[in-house]
PDB file of C-alpha atoms in Angstrom:
ATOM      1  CA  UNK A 254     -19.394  49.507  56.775  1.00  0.00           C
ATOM      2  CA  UNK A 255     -21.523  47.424  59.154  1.00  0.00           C
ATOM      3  CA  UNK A 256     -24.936  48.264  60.444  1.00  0.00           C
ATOM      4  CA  UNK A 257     -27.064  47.504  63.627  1.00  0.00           C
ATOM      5  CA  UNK A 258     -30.365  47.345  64.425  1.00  0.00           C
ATOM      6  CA  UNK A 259     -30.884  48.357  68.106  1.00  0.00           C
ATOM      7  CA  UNK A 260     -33.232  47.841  70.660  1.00  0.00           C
ATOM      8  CA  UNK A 261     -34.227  47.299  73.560  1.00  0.00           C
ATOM      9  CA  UNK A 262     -33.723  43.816  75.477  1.00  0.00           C
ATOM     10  CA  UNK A 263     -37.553  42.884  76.873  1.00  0.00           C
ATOM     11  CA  UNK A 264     -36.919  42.004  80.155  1.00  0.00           C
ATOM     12  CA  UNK A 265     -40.517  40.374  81.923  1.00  0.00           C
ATOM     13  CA  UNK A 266     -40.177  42.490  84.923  1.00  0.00           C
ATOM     14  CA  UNK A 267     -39.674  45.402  82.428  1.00  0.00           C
ATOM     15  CA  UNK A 268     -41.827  48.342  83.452  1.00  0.00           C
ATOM     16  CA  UNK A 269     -44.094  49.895  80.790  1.00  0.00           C
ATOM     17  CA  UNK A 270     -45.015  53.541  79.312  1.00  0.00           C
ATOM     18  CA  UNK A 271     -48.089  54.945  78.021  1.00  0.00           C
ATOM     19  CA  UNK A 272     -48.525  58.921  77.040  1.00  0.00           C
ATOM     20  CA  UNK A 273     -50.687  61.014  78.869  1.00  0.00           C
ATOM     21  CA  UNK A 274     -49.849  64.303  76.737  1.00  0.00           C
ATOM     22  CA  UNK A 275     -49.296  64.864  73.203  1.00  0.00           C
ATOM     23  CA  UNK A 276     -51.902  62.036  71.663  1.00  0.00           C
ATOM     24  CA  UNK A 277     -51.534  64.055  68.272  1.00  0.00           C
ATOM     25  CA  UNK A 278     -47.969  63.997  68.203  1.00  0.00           C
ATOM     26  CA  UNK A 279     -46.445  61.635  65.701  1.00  0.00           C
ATOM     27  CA  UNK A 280     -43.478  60.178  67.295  1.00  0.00           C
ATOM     28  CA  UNK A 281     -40.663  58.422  65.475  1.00  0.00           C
ATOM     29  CA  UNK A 282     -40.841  60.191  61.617  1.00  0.00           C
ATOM     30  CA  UNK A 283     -37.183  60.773  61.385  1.00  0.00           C
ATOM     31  CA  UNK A 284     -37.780  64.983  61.136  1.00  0.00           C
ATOM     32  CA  UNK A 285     -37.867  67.540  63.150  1.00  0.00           C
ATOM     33  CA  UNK A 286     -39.928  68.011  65.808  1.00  0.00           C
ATOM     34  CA  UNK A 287     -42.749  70.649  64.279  1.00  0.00           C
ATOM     35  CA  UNK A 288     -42.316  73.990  65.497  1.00  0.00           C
ATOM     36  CA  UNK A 289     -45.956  74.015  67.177  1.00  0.00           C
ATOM     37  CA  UNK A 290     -44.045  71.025  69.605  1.00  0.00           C
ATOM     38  CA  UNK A 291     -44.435  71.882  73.236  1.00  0.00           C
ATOM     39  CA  UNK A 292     -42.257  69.669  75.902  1.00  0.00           C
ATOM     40  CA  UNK A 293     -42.834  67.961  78.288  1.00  0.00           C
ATOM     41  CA  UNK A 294     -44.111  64.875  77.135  1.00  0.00           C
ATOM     42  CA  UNK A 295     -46.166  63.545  80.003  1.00  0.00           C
ATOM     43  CA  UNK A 296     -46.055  59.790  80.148  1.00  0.00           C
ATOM     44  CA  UNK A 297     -47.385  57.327  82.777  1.00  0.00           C
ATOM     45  CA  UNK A 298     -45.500  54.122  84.402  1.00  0.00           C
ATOM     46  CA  UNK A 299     -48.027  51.231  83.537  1.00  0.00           C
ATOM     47  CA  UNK A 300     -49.480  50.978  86.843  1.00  0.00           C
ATOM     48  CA  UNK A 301     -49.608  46.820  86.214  1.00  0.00           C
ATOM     49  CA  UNK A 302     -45.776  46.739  86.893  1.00  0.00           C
ATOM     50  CA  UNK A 303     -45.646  49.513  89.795  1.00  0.00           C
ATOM     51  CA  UNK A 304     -41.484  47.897  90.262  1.00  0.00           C
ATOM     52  CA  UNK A 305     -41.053  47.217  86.896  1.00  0.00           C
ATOM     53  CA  UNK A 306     -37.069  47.543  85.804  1.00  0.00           C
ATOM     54  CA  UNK A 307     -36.547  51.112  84.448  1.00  0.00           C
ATOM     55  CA  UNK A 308     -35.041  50.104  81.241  1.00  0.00           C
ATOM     56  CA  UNK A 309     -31.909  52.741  79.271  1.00  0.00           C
ATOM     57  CA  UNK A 310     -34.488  53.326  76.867  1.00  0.00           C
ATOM     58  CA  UNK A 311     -38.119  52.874  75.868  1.00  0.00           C
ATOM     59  CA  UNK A 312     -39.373  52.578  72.285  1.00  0.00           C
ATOM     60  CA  UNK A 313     -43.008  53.044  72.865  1.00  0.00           C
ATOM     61  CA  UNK A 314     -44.860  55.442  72.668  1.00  0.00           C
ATOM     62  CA  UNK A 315     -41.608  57.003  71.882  1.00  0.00           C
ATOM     63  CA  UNK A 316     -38.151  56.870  72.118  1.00  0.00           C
ATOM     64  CA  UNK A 317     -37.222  58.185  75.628  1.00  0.00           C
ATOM     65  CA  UNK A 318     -34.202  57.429  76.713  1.00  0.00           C
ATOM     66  CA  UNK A 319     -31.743  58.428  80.149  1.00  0.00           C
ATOM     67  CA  UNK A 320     -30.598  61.368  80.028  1.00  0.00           C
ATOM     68  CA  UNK A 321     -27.086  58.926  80.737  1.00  0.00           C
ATOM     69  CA  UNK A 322     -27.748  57.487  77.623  1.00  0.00           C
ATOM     70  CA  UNK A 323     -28.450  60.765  75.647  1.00  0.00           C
ATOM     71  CA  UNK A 324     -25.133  61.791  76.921  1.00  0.00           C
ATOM     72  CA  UNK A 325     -23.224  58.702  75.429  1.00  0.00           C
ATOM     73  CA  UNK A 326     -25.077  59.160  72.135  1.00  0.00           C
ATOM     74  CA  UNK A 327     -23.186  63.081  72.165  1.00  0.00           C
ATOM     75  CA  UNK A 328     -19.757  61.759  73.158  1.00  0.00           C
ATOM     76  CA  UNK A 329     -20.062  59.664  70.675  1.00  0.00           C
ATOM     77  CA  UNK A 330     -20.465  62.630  68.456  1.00  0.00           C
ATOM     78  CA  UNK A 331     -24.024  61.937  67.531  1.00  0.00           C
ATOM     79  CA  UNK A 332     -25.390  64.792  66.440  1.00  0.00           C
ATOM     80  CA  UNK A 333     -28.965  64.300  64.681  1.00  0.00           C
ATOM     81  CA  UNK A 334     -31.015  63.492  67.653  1.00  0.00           C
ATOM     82  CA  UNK A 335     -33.643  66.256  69.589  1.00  0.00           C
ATOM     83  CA  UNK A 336     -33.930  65.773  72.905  1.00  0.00           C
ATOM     84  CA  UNK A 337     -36.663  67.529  75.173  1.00  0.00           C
ATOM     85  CA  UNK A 338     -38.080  66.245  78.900  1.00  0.00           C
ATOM     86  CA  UNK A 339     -39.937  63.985  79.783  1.00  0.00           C
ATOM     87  CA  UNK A 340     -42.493  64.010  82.723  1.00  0.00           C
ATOM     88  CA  UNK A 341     -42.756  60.630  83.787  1.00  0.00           C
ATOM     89  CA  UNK A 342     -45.441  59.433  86.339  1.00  0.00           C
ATOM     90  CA  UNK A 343     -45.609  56.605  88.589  1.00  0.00           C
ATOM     91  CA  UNK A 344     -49.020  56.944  90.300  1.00  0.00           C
ATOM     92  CA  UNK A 345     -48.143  53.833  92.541  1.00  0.00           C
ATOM     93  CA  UNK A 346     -44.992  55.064  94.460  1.00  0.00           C
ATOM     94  CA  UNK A 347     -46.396  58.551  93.908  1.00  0.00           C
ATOM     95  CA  UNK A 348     -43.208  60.182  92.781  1.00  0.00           C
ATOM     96  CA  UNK A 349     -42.299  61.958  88.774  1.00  0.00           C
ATOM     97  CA  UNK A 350     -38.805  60.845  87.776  1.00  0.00           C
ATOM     98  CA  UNK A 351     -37.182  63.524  85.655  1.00  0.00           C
ATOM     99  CA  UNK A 352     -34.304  61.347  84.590  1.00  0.00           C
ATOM    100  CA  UNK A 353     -35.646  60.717  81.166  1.00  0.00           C
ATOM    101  CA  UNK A 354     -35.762  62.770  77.302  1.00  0.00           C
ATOM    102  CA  UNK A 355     -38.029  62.496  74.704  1.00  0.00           C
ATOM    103  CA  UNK A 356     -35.040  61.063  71.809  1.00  0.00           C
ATOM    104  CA  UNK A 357     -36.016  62.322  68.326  1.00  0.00           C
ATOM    105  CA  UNK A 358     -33.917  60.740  65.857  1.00  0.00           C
ATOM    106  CA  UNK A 359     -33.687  63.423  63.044  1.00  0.00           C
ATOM    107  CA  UNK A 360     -32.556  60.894  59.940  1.00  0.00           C
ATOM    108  CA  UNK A 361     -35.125  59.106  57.585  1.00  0.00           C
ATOM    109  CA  UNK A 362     -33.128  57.226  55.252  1.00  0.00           C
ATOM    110  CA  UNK A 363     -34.869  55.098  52.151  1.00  0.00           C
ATOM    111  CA  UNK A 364     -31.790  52.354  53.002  1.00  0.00           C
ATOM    112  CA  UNK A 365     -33.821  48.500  53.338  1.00  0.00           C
ATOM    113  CA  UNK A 366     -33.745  46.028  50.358  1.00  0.00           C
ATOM    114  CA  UNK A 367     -37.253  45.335  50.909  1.00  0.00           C
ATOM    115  CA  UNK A 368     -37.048  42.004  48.481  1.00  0.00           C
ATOM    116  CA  UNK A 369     -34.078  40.662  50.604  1.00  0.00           C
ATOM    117  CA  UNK A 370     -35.699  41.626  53.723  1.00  0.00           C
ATOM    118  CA  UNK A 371     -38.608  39.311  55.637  1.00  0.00           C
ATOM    119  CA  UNK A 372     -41.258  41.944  55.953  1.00  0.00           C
ATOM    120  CA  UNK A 373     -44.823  41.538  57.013  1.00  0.00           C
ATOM    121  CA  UNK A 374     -47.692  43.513  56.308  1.00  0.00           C
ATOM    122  CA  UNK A 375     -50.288  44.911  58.672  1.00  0.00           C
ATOM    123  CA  UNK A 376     -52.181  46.644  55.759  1.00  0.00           C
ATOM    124  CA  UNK A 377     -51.593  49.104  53.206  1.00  0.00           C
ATOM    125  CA  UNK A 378     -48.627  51.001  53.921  1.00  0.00           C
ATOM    126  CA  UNK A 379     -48.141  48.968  56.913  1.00  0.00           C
ATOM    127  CA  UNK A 380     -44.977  47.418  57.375  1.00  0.00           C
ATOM    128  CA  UNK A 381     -43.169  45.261  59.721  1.00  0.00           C
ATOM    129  CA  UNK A 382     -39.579  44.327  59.033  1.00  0.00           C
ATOM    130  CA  UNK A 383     -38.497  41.475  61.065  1.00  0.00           C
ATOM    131  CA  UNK A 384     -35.302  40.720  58.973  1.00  0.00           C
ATOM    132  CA  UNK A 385     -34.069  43.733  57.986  1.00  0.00           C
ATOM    133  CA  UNK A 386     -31.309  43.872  54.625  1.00  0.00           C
ATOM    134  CA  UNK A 387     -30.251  47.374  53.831  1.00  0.00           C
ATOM    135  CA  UNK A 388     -28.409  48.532  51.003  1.00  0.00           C
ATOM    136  CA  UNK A 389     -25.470  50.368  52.388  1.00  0.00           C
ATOM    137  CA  UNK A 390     -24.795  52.240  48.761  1.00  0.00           C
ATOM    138  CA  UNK A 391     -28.198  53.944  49.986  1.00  0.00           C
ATOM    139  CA  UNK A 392     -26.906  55.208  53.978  1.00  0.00           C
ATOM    140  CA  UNK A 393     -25.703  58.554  54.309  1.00  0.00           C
ATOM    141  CA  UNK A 394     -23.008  59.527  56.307  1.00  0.00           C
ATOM    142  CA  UNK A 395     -24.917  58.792  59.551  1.00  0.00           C
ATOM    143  CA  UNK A 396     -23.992  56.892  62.926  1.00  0.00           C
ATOM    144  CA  UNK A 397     -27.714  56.922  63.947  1.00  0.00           C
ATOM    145  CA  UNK A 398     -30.974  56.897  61.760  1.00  0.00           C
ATOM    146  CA  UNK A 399     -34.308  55.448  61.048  1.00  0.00           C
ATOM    147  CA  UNK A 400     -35.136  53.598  58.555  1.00  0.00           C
ATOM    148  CA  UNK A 401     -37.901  54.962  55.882  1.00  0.00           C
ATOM    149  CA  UNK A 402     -39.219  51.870  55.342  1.00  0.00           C
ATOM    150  CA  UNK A 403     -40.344  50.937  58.938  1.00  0.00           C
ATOM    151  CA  UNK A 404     -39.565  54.200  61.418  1.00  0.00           C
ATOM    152  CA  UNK A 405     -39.482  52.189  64.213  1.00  0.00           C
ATOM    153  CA  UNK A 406     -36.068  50.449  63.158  1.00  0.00           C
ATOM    154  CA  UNK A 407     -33.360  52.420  65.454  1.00  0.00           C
ATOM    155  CA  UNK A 408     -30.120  51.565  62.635  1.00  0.00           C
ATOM    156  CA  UNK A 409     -26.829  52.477  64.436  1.00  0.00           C
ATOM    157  CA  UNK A 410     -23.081  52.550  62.464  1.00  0.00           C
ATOM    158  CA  UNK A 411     -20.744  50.015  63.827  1.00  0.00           C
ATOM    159  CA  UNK A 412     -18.561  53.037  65.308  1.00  0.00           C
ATOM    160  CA  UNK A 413     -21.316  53.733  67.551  1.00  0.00           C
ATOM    161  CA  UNK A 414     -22.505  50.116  68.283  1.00  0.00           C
ATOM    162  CA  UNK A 415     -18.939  49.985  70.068  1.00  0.00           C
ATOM    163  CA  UNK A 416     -19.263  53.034  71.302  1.00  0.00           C
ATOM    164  CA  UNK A 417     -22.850  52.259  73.539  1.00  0.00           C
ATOM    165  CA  UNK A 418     -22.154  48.678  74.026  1.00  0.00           C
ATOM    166  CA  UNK A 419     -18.453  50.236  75.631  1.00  0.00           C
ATOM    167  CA  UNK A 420     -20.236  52.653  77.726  1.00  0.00           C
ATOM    168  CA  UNK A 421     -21.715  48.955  79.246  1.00  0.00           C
ATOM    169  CA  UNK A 422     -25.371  49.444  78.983  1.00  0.00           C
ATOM    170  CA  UNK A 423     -26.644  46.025  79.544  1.00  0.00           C
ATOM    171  CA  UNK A 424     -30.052  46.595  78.141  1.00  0.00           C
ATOM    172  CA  UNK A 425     -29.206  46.873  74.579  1.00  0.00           C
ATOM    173  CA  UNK A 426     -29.594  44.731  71.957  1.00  0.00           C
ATOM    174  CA  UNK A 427     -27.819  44.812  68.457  1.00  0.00           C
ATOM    175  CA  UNK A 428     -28.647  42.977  65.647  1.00  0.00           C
ATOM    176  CA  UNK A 429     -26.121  43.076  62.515  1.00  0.00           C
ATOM    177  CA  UNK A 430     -27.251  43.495  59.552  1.00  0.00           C
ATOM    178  CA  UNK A 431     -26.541  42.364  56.205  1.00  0.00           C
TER     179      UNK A 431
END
């Protein structure tokens, strides 16, 4: 079976997030959502880019995605992801646009063949995988997961890279992987 890493397409009149709730929270760690977890998460439009693009999906400081989007990911029959709102504030227009979740991809999988991959290290236990080789005899039965290795690789089956690039998103990016 063939893999993808997604992500987003930066576009240079993007608009940016930061969080404004939940500095504690670990985002991205492939498990559950602890039970002490409390939505919304509040975020803040970077004030910088007050008519920045509103992209389909951020991946900082989180994964927050449309609630469109979230909707594509469960027709596709996706069925490891949380979702929870998202309270997100743009100071400069003075509005909060609701139209956004909080995405927590529940799927850590030990799956990249770290000495075929081109990985560079930040420090210790600090990765960044900008080639990414996984070994498929290692992926579960899973359409959408994160990688153990790095957290912030977003690894999508080839069923549903058809099925989001279909639903014509045009923000997307998907690289194959070997």
């Amino acid at each position: 079976m063939t893999y993808f890493r997604m992500s987003r397409l930066i576009d240079p009149n993007g608009a940016g997030l930061y969080a404004v709730s939940h500095f504690m929270t670990e985002f991205k760690t492939g498990h559950r959502f602890d039970a002490d977890f409390v939505p919304p998460l509040v975020v803040q439009l970077d004030p910088e880019l007050p008519n920045g693009k509103l992209p389909t999906f951020f991946e900082s400081p989180a994964w927050i995605g449309t609630r469109s989007f979230h909707a594509t990911l469960l027709a596709a029959g996706v069925a490891n992801v949380e979702a929870s709102p998202v309270e997100m504030h743009d100071d400069v227009n003075n509005r909060v646009i609701h139209d956004y979740l909080l995405l927590n991809i529940v799927g850590r999988v030990a799956c990249v063949d770290m000495a075929r991959s081109e990985i560079r290290s930040l420090g210790d236990g600090m990765n960044i995988i900008d080639r990414l080789v996984i070994d498929p005899a290692r992926v579960p039965d899973l359409d959408l997961f994160v990688a153990d290795e790095d957290t912030d690789c977003m690894i999508v089956s080839e069923r549903l890279q058809r099925h989001i690039a279909a639903a014509g998103y045009g923000d997307i990016r998907f690289e194959s992987l070997d």
